[in-house]
Coordinates of C-alpha atoms in Angstrom, one line a residue:
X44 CA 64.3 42.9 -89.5
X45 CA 60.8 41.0 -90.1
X46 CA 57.7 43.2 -89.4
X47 CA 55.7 40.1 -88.7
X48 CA 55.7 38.9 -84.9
X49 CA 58.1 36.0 -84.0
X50 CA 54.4 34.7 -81.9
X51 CA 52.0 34.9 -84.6
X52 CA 50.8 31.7 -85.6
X53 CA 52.7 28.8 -88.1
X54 CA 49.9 28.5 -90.6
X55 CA 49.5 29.4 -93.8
X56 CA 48.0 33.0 -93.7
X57 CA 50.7 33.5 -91.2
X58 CA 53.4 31.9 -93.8
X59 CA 52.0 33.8 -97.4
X60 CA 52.1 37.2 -95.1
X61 CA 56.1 36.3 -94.2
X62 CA 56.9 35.5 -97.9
X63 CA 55.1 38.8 -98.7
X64 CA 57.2 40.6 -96.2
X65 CA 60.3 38.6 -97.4
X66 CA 60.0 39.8 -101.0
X67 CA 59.6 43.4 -100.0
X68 CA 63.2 43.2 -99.2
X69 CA 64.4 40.7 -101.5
X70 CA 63.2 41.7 -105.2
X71 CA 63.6 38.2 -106.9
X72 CA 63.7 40.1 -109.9
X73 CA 67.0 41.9 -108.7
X74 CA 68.5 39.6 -106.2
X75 CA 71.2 37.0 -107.1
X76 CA 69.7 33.9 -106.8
X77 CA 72.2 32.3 -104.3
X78 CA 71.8 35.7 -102.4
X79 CA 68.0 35.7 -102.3
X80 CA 68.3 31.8 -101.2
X81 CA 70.6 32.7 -98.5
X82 CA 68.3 35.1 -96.8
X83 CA 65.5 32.7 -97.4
X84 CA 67.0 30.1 -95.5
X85 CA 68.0 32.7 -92.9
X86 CA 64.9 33.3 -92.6
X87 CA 63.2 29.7 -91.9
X88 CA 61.4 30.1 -95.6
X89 CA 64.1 27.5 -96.7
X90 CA 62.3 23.8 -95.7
X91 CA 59.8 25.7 -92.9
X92 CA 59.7 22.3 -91.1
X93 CA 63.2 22.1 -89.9
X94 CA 63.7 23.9 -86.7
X95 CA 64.6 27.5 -86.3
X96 CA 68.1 28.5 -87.6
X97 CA 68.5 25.7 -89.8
X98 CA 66.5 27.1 -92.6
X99 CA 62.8 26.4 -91.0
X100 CA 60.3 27.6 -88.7
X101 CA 59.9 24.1 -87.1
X102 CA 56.5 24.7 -88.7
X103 CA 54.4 21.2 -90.2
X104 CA 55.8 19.9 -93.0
X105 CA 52.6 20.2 -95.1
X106 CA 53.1 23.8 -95.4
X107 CA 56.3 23.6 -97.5
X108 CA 54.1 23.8 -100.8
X109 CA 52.3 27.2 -99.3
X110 CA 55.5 28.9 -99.0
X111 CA 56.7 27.6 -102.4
X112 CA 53.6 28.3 -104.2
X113 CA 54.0 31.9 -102.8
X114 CA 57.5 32.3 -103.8
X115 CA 56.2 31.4 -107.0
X116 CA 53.4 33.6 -107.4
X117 CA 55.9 36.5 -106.5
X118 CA 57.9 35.3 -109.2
X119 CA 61.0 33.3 -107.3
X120 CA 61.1 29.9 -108.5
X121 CA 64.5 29.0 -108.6
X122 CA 66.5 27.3 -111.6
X123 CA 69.4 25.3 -112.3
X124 CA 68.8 23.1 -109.4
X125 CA 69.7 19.5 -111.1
X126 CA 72.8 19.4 -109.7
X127 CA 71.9 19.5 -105.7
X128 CA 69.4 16.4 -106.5
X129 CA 71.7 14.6 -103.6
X130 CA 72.6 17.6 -101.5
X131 CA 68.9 18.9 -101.3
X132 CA 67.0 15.2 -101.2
X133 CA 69.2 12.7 -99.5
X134 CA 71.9 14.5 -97.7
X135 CA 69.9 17.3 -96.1
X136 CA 67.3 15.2 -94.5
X137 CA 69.9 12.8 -93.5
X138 CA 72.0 15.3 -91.8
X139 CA 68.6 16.8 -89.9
X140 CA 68.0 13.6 -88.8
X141 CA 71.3 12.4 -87.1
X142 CA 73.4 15.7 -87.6
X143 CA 75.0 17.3 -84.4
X144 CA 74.1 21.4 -84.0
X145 CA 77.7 21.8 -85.3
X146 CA 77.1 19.7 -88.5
X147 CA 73.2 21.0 -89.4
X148 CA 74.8 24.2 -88.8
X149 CA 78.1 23.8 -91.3
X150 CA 76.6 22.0 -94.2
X151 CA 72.9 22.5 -94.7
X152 CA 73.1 26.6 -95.7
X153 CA 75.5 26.0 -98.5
X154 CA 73.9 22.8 -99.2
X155 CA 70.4 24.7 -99.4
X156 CA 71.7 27.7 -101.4
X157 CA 74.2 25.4 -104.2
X158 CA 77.2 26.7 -103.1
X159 CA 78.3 23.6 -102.1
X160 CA 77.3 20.3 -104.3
X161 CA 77.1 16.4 -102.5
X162 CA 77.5 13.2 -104.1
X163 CA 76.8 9.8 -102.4
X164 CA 79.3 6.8 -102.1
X165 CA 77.3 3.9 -101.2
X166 CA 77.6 1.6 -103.9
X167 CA 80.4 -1.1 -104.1
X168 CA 81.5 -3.5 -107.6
X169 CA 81.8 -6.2 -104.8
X170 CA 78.4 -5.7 -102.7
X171 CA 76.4 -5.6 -106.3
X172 CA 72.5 -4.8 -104.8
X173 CA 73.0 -5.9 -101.0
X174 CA 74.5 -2.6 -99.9
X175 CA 74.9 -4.2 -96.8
X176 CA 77.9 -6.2 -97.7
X177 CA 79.9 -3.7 -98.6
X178 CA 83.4 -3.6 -98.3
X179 CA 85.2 -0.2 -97.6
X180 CA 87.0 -0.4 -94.6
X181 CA 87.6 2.9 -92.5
X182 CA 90.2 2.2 -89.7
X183 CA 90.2 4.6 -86.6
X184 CA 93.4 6.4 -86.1
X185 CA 93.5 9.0 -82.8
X186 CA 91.0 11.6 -83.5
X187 CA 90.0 10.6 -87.3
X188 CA 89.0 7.6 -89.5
X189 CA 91.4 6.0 -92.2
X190 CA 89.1 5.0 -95.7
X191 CA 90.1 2.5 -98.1
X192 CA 87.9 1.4 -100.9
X193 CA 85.9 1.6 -104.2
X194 CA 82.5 2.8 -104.7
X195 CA 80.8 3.1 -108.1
X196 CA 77.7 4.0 -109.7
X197 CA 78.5 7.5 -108.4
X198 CA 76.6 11.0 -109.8
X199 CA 78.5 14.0 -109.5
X200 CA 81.4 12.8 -108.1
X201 CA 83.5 14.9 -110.5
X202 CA 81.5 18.4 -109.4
X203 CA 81.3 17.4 -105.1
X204 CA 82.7 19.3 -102.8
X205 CA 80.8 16.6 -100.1
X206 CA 79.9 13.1 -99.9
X207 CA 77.6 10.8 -97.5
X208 CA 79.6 7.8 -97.2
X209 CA 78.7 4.4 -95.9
X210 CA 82.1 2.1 -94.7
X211 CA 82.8 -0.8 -92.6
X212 CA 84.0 0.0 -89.3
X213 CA 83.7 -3.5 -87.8
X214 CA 84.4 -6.9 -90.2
X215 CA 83.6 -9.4 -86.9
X216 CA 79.9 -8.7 -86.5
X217 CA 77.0 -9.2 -89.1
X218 CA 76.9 -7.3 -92.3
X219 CA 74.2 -4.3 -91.0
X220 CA 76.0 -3.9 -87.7
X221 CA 79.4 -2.8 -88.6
X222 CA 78.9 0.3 -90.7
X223 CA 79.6 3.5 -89.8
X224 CA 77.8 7.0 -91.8
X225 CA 80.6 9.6 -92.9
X226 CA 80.6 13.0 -94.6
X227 CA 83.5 13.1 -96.7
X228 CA 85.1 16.1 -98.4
X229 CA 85.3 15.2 -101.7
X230 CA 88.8 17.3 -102.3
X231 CA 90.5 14.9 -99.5
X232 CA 93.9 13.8 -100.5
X233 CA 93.5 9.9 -101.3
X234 CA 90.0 10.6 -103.3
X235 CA 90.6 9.8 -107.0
X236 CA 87.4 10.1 -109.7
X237 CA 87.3 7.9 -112.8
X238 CA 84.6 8.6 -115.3
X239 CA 82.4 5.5 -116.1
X240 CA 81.3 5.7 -119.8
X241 CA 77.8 3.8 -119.8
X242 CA 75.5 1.7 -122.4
X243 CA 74.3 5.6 -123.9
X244 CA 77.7 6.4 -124.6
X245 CA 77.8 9.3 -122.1
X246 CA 79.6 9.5 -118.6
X247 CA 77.2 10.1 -116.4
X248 CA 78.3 8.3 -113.3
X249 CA 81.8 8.1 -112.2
X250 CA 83.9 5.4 -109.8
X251 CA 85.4 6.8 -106.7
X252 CA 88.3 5.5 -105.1
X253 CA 89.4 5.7 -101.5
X254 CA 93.4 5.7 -100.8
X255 CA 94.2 6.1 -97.5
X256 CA 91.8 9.5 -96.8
X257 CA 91.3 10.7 -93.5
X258 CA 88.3 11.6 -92.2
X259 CA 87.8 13.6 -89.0
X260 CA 85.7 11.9 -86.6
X261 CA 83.9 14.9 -86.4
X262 CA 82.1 14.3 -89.6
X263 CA 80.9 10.8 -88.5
X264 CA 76.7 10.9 -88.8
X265 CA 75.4 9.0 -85.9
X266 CA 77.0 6.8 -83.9
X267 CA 79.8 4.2 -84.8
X268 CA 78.2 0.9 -86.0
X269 CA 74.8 2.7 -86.4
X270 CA 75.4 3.7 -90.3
X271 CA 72.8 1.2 -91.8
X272 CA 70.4 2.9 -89.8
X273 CA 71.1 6.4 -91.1
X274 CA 71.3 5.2 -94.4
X275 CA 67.7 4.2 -94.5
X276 CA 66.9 7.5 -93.8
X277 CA 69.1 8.3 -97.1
X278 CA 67.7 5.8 -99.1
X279 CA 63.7 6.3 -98.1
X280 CA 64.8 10.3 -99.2
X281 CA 66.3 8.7 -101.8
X282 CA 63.4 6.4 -103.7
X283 CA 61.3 9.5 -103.1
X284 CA 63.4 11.9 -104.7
X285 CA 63.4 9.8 -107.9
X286 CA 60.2 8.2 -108.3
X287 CA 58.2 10.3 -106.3
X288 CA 58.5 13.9 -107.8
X289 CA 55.5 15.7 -108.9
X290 CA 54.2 15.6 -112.4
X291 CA 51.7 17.1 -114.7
X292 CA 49.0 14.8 -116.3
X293 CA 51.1 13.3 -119.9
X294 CA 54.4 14.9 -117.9
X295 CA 57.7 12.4 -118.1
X296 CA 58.2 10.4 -121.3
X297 CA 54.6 9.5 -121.6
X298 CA 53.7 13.0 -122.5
X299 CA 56.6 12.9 -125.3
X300 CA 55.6 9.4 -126.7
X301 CA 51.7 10.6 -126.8
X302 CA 52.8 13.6 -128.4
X303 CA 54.4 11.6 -131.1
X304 CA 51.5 10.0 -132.0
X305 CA 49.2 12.8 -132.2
X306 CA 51.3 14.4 -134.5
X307 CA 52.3 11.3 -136.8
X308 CA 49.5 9.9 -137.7
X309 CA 51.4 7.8 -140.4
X310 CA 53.3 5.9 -137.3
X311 CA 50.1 4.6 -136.3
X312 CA 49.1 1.3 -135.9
X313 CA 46.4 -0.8 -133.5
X314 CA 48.9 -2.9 -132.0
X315 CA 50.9 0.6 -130.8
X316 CA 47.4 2.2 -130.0
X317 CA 46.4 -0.8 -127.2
X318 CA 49.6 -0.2 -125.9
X319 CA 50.1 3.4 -125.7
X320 CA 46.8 3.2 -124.6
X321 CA 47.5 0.7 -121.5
X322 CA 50.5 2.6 -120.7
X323 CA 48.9 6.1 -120.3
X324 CA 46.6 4.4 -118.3
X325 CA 49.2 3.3 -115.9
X326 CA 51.3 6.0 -116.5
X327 CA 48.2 8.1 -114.9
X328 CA 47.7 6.0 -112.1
X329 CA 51.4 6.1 -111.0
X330 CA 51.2 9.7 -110.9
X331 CA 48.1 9.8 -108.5
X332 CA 49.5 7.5 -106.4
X333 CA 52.8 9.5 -106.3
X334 CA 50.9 12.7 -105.6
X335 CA 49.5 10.5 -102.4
X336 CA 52.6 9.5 -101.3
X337 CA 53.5 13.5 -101.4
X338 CA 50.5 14.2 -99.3
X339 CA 52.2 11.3 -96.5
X340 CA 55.1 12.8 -97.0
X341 CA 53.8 16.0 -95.9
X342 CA 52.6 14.5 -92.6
X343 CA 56.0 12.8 -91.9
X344 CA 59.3 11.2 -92.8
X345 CA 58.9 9.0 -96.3
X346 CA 58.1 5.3 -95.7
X347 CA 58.7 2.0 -97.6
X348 CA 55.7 3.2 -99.8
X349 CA 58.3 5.3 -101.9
X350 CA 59.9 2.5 -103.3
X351 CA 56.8 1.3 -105.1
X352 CA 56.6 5.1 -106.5
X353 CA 60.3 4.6 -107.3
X354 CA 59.8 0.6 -109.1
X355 CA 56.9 1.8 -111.1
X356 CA 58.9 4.8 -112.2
X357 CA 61.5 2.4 -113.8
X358 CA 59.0 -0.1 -115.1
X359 CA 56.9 2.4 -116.9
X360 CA 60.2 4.0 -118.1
X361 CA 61.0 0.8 -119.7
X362 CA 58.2 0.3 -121.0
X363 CA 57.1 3.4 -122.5
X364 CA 60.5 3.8 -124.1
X365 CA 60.1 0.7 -126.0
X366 CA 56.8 1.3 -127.3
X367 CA 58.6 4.8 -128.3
X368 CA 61.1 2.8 -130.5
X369 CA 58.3 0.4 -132.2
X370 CA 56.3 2.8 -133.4
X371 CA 59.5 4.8 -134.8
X372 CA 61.0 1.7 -136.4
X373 CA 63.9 2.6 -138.5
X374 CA 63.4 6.5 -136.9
X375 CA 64.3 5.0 -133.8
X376 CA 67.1 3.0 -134.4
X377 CA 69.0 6.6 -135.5
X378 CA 71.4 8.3 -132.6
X379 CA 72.2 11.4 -132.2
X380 CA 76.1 11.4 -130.5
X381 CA 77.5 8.5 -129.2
X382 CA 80.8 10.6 -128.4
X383 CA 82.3 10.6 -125.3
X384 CA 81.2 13.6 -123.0
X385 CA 80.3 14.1 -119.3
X386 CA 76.7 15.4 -119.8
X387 CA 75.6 18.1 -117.2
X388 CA 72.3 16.9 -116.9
X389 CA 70.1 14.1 -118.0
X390 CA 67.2 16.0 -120.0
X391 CA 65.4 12.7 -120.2
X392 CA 62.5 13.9 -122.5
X393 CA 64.5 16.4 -124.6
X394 CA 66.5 13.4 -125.7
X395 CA 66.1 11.3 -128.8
X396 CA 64.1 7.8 -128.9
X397 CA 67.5 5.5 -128.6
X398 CA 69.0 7.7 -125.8
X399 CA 65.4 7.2 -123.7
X400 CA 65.9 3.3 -124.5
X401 CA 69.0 3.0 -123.1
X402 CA 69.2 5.2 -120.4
X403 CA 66.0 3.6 -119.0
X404 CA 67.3 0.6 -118.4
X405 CA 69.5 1.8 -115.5
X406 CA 66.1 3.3 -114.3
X407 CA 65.8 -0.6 -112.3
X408 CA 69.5 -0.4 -110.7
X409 CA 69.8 3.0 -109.7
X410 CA 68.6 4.2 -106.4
X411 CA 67.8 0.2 -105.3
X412 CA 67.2 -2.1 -107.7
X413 CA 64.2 -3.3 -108.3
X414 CA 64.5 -6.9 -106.7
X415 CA 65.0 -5.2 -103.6
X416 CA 62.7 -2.6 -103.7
X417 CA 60.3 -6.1 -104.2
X418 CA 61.1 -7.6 -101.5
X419 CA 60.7 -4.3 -99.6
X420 CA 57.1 -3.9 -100.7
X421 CA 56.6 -7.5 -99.8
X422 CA 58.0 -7.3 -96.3
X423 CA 57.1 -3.8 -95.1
X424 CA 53.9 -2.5 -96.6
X425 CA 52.1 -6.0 -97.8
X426 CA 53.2 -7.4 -94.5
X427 CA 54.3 -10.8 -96.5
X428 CA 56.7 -13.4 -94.7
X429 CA 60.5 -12.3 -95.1
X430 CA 62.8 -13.6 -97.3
X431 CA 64.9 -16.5 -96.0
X432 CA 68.7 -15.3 -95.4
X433 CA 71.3 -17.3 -94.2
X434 CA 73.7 -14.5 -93.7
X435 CA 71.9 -12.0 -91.5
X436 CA 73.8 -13.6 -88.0
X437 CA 77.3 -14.6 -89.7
X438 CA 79.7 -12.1 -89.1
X439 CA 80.7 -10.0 -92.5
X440 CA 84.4 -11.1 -92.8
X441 CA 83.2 -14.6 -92.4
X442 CA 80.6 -14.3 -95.7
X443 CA 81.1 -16.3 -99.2
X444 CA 82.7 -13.5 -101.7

């Protein structure tokens, strides 16, 4: 039982004194991780901003870094997190936001602690970047929802107990109006995983497809028709969680490509200094501005200003990565295992020159692609006229395929 009052204060003396007394009866150094997570969540120390009994305090958001910075200083930071990239930063929020008590309560603890791992099936062959088109049809039968479909482009498929899931519930009125937002268990009959084998030679994504699997209407997010709605609240998580994370100053592949050319001196040349130079430069000024964005964020839900985090992420990636293999030349044509394998993680800057290359380049599809996250930035924070589009009022079984 906690020694400190259920009244005192939400601030962050009142916060570093529950961590302290949290730690007193959790020894990180001789709890099981998942254990000590589990009672942190209990708790509220989990995300202190979500309300009492779904791992928070229904404290501000802002002081989420205290409590980690604590746990940290106590010696709990914890590790081997990569996988729960969807669970902990798209489907969490998501299911906070629309969730009923019944669903925050079932899926956020195991979600929070990695005993459970999520996977998101948005992505379509057929829909390509306008996510709105999509095509998987979910049918209501009775007391539960019949899927049918393909999605693609999907991490951790082949680990996921859980997906979010966007489908069509209604062909005969425009494209955003007729989805529906599903959680679907991942171990369904009718769910079949394919590895997809991409340009690095690795299979890091897989395709998903949908045969007939039922999903009770009881793990429907939101209401029916209302699914591109949550999804944007997936997606804004989503932009954040890749381009927006905190950095060091030379952290990411800039740190790795600088480091190169401190300590080969005989791969230098002026053309590769200007534009190493130009690039760290950037490279800087995208991670001030994403350290911004995490000061919003703090304040509130994540806005359209993550996707500018997230397109300068892939841009620089890009970038940075080809400079990498012109001032290797021959070096960096080499490879180090082009066999086929289902990596566990990415390890981005542990990873040889060609592998950076080539794995950057889905850097501008994943997550949104680029164009879109454009015309985002455009429309909703430069305030620019929208794009023209013809389809917006036609209803979605009526559009050109």
């Amino acid at each position: 039982m906690s020694s400190v009052p259920t009244d005192a204060p939400l601030d962050a003396p009142a916060l570093r004194e529950r961590v302290a007394e949290f730690v007193s009866r959790y020894d990180p150094a001789t709890t099981k991780q998942e254990d000590f997570l589990a009672a942190r969540f209990d708790a509220g120390l989990a995300w202190v901003h979500f309300p009492p009994g779904e791992g928070g305090l229904g404290a501000p958001r802002s002081l989420q870094e205290t409590v980690d910075a604590e746990f940290a200083r106590f010696g709990f930071t914890p590790t081997g997190r990569e996988r729960l990239v969807i669970g902990l930063g798209m489907a969490a929020p998501t299911i906070l936001a629309f969730g009923t008590p019944e669903q925050r309560q079932r899926y956020l603890r195991p979600l929070y602690t990695g005993a459970e791992l999520w996977c998101q099936l948005f992505s379509e062959p057929g829909a390509g970047s306008d996510l709105a088109a999509l095509g998987t049809r979910a049918v209501q039968e009775g007391d539960s929802w019949v899927l049918n479909g393909q999605k693609v482009w999907t991490s951790l498929a082949h680990h996921a107990d859980w997906a979010i899931l966007l489908a069509r519930t209604d062909p005969d009125v425009p494209k955003h109006q007729g989805l529906t937002y599903f959680i679907c268990d991942m171990r369904a009959p009718g769910v079949e995983v394919r590895p997809l084998r991409q340009l690095t030679g690795e299979a890091e994504f897989n395709e998903v497809y949908l045969n007939d699997v039922r999903i009770p209407d009881t793990q429907r997010l939101g209401s029916v028709g209302e699914g591109w709605r949550v999804a944007q609240t997936t997606l804004m998580n989503e932009r954040v969680s890749i381009g927006g994370q905190p950095e060091p100053r030379e952290g990411g592949l800039i740190g790795t490509v600088t480091d190169t050319w401190r300590s080969r001196p005989d791969l230098r040349t002026p053309g590769t200094h200007d534009e190493l130079l130009r690039l760290w430069v950037r490279a800087e000024a995208a991670r001030l501005t994403k350290e911004r964005l995490r000061q919003q964020l703090a304040a509130g839900q994540p806005g359209p200003e993550g996707s500018a985090a997230k397109l300068a992420f892939a841009e620089l990636n890009q970038e940075i990565s080809g400079v990498e293999l012109e001032m290797l030349g021959q070096e960096g044509l080499t490879y180090t295992d082009w066999t086929f394998r289902r990596p566990e993680g990415i390890e981005f800057t542990e990873r040889d020159a060609g592998f950076h290359y080539l794995r950057s380049k889905g850097n501008s599809i994943e997550g949104g692609t680029s164009e879109v996250l454009r015309n985002i930035i455009a429309e909703r924070v430069l305030g620019l006229p929208a794009e023209p589009r013809t389809d917006k009022d036609l209803a979605w079984k009526d559009l050109p395929r």
